Coordinates of C-alpha atoms in Angstrom, one line a residue:
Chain A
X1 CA -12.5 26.4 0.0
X2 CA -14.5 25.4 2.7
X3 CA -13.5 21.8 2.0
X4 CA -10.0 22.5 1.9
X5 CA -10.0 24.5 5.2
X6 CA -11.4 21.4 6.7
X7 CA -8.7 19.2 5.5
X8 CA -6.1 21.7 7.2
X9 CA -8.2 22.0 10.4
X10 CA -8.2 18.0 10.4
X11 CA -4.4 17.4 9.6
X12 CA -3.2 19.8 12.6
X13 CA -5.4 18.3 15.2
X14 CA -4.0 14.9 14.1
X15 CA -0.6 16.4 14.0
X16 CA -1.3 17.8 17.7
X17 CA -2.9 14.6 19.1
X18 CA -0.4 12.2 17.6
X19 CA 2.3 14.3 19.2
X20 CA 0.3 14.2 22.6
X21 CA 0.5 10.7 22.1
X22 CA 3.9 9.8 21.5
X23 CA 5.1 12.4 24.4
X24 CA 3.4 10.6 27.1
X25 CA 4.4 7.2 25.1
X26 CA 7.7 8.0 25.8
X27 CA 7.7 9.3 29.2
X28 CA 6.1 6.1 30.3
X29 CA 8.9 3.8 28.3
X30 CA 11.4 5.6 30.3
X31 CA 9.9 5.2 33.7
X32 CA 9.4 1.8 33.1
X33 CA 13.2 0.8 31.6
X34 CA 14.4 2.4 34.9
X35 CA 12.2 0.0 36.5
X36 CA 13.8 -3.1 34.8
X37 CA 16.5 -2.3 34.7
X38 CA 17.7 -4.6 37.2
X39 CA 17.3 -7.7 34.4
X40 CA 19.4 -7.5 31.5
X41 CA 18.6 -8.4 28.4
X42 CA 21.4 -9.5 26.2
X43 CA 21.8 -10.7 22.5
X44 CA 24.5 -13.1 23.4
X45 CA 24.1 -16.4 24.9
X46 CA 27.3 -17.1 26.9
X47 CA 26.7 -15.0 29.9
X48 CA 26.2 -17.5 32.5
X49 CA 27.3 -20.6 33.9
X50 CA 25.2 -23.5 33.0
X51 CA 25.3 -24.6 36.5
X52 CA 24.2 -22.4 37.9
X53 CA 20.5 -22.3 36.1
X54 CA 17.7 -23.0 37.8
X55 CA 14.8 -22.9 34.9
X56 CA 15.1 -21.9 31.0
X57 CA 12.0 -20.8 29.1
X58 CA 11.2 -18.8 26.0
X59 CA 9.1 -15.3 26.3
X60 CA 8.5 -12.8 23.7
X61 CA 6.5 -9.4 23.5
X62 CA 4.8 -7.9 20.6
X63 CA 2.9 -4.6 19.9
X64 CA 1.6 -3.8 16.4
X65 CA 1.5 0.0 15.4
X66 CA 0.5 2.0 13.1
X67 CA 1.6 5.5 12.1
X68 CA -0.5 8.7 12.0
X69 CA -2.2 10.0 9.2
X70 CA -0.2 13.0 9.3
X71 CA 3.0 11.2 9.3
X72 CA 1.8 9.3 6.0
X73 CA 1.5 12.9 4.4
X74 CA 4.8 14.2 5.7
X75 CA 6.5 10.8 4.8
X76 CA 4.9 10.9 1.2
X77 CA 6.6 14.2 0.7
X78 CA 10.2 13.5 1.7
X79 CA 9.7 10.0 -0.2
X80 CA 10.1 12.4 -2.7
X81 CA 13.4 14.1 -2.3
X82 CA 15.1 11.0 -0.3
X83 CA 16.8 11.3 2.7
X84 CA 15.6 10.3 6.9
X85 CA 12.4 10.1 7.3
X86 CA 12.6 10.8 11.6
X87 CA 8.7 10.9 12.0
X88 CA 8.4 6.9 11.1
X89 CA 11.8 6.7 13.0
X90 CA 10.3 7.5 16.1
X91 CA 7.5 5.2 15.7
X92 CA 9.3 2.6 14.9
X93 CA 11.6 3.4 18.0
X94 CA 9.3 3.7 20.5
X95 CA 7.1 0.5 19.4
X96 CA 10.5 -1.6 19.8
X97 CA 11.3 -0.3 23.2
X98 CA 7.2 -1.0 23.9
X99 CA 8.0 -4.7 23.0
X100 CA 11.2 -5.3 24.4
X101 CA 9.7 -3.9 27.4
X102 CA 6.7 -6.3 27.9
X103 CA 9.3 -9.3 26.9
X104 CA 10.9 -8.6 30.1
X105 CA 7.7 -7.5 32.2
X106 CA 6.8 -11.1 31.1
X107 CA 10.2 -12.7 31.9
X108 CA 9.8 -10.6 35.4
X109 CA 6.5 -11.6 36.0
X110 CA 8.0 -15.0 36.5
X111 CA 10.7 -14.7 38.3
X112 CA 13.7 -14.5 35.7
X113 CA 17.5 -13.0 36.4
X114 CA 18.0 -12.5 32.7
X115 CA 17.1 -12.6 28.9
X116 CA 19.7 -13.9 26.7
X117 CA 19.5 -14.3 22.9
X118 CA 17.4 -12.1 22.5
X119 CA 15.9 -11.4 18.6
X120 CA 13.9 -8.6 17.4
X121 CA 11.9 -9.0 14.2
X122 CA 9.8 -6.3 12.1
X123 CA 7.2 -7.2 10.0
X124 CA 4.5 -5.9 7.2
X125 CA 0.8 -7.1 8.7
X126 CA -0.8 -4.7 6.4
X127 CA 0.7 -2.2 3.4
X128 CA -1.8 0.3 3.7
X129 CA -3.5 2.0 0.9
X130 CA -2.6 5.8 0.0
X131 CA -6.1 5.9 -2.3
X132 CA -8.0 4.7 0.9
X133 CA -6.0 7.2 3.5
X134 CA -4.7 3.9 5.8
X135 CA -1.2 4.3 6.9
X136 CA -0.1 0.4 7.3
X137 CA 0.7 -1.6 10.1
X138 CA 4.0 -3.1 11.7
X139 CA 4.3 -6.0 14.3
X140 CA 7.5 -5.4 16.1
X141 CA 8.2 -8.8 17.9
X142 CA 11.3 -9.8 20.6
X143 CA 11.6 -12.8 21.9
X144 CA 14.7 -14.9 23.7
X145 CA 15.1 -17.1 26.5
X146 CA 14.8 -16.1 30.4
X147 CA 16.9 -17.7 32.5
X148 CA 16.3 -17.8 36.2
X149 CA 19.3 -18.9 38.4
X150 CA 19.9 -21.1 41.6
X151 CA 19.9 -19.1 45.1
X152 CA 23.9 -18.6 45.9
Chain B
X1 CA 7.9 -28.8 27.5
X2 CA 10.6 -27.0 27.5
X3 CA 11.1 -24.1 24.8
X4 CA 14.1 -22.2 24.6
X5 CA 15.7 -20.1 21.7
X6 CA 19.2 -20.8 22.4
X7 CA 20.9 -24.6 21.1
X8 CA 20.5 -26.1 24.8
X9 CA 18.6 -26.2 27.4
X10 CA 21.2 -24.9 30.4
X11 CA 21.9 -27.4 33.1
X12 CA 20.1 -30.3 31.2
X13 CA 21.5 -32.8 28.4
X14 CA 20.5 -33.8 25.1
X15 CA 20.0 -37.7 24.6
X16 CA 18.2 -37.8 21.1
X17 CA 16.9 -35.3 18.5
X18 CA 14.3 -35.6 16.5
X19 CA 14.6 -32.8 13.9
X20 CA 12.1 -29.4 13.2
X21 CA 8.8 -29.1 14.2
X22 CA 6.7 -26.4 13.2
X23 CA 3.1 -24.4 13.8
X24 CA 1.7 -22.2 11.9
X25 CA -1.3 -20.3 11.9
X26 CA -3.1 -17.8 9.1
X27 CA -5.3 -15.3 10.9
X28 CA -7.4 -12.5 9.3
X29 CA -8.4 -9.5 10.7
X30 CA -11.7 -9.0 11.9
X31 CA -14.0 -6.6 10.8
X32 CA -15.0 -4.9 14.7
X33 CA -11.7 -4.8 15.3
X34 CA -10.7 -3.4 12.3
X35 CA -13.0 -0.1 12.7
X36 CA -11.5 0.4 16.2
X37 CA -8.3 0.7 14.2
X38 CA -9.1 2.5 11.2
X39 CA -9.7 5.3 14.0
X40 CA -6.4 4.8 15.8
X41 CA -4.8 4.3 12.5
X42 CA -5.7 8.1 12.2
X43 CA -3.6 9.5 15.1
X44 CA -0.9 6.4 14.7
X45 CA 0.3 4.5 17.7
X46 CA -0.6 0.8 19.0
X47 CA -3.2 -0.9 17.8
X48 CA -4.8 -2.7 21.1
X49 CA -7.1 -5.0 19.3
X50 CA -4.1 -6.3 16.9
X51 CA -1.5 -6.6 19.4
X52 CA -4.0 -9.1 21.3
X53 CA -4.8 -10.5 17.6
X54 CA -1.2 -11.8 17.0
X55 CA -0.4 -12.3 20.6
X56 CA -3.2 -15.0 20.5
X57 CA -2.1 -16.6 17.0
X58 CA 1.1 -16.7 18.1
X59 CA 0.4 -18.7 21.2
X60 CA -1.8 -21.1 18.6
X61 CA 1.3 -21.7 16.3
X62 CA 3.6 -22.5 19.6
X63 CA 0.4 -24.8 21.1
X64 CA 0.7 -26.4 17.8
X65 CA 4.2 -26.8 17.3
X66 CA 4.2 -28.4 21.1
X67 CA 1.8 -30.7 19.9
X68 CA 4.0 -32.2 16.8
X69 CA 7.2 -32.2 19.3
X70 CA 4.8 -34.1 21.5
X71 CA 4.1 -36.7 19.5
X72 CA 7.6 -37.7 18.2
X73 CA 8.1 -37.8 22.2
X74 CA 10.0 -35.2 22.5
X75 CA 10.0 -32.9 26.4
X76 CA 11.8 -30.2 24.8
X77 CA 11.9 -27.7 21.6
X78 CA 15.3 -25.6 21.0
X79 CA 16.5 -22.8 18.7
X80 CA 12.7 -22.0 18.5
X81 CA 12.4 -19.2 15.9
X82 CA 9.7 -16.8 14.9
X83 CA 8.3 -15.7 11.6
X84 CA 5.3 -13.4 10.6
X85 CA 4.1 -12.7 7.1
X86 CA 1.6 -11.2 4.9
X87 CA 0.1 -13.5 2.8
X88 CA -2.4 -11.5 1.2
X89 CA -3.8 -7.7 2.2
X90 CA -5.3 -8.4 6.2
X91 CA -4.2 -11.6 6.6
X92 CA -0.8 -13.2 8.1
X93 CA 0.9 -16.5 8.5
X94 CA 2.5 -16.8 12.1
X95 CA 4.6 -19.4 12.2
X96 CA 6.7 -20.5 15.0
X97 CA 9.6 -23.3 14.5
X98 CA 12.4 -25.5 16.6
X99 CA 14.2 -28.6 16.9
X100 CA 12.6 -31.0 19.0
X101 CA 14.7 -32.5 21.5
X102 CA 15.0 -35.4 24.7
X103 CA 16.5 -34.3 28.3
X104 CA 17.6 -36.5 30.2

């Protein structure tokens, strides 16, 4: 009993502090988008006149996450039935914004008008193991090509 | 060296290609890192110490992929892709790819 009490004592402070987390996650992706929001980033390539560039280099971002152990619970459960499972879609959300975010803080940091071709890519660092209670990891990557034009 | 991920490098030409060149890298995790985040793995969110972890492989792969373009003589790489993978539990492959290319 006393062990199980415990477990439920555990699970909502996770549940609490996780949600703490993501809250001030996101307020802090939004303050900084409206920041940047003066350089694009765009997935297509033709936006500009190839004159008119002054330098062409490649940047990326990345940030590797990891979801809470109460999300692993939750998840587990509504593997079962099917159907959205919105507490990964939120990580997963907010982690992409997190590196598309420091892609352009990086292309910023140096000057750049713009990121064209822009790619994101998701990938499996570590599966995570249900008998061991780890909840797996995710690199979200972007990278593309910042483009810094000529003084008119 | 120039590295772009889009077929040209804008405002410059292309004299001569010289095919892909590639740099990979195979990192593990390591274990002080790894008990900082088996505690943030708890309450979810970014993992610091692996964010710096790939961020650092990936610049290896790239260093080495420069190096290869550098010695077919090559100043520039283009269509430079990325690629991560698990190759077994706690350790990935970051590779990095392009074409190596000439400007005039």
């Amino acid at each position: 009993m006393a062990d199980f009490l415990f477990f439920v004592v555990f699970v909502t402070a996770v549940f609490f502090i996780g949600q703490h987390i993501q809250k001030k996650h996101f307020a802090s992706l939004e303050a900084r988008e409206q920041a940047l929001l003066y350089l694009p980033a765009v997935v297509g390539r033709k936006v500009f006149n190839d004159d008119d560039v002054e330098r062409a280099w490649l940047v990326h971002g990345t940030v590797v996450v990891s979801g809470d152990y109460f999300k692993m619970m939750l998840a587990g459960l509504i593997k079962f039935f099917g159907g959205r499972i919105s507490a990964y879609e939120s990580l997963l959300d907010r982690s992409r914004r997190e590196a598309l975010l420091r892609m352009k803080e990086a292309a910023a940091s140096e000057g750049a008008h713009m990121v064209v071709n822009v790619r994101f890519e998701t990938s499996k660092i570590d599966g995570g193991n249900p008998s061991q209670q780890t909840t797996g990891m995710f690199e979200m990557l972007t990278y593309g090509t910042a483009i810094r034009l000529k003084a008119q | 060296m120039i590295i772009t991920n889009i077929e040209t490098v804008p405002g410059r030409t292309i004299v001569e290609h010289y095919g892909i060149v590639q740099g990979s890298t195979v990192r593990a995790k390591h274990v002080g890192v790894d008990c900082v985040a088996g505690c943030q793995n708890t309450f979810g969110g970014e993992l610091k110490g692996y964010s710096q972890l790939l961020e650092e492989s990936r610049n290896e792969a790239m260093d080495r992929m420069i190096k290869q373009a550098q010695q077919l003589g090559a100043n520039a790489i283009v269509n430079v892709r990325f690629g991560t993978s698990m190759i077994t539990q706690g350790a990935s492959e970051i590779l990095a790819y392009g074409t190596a290319v000439r400007l005039e």
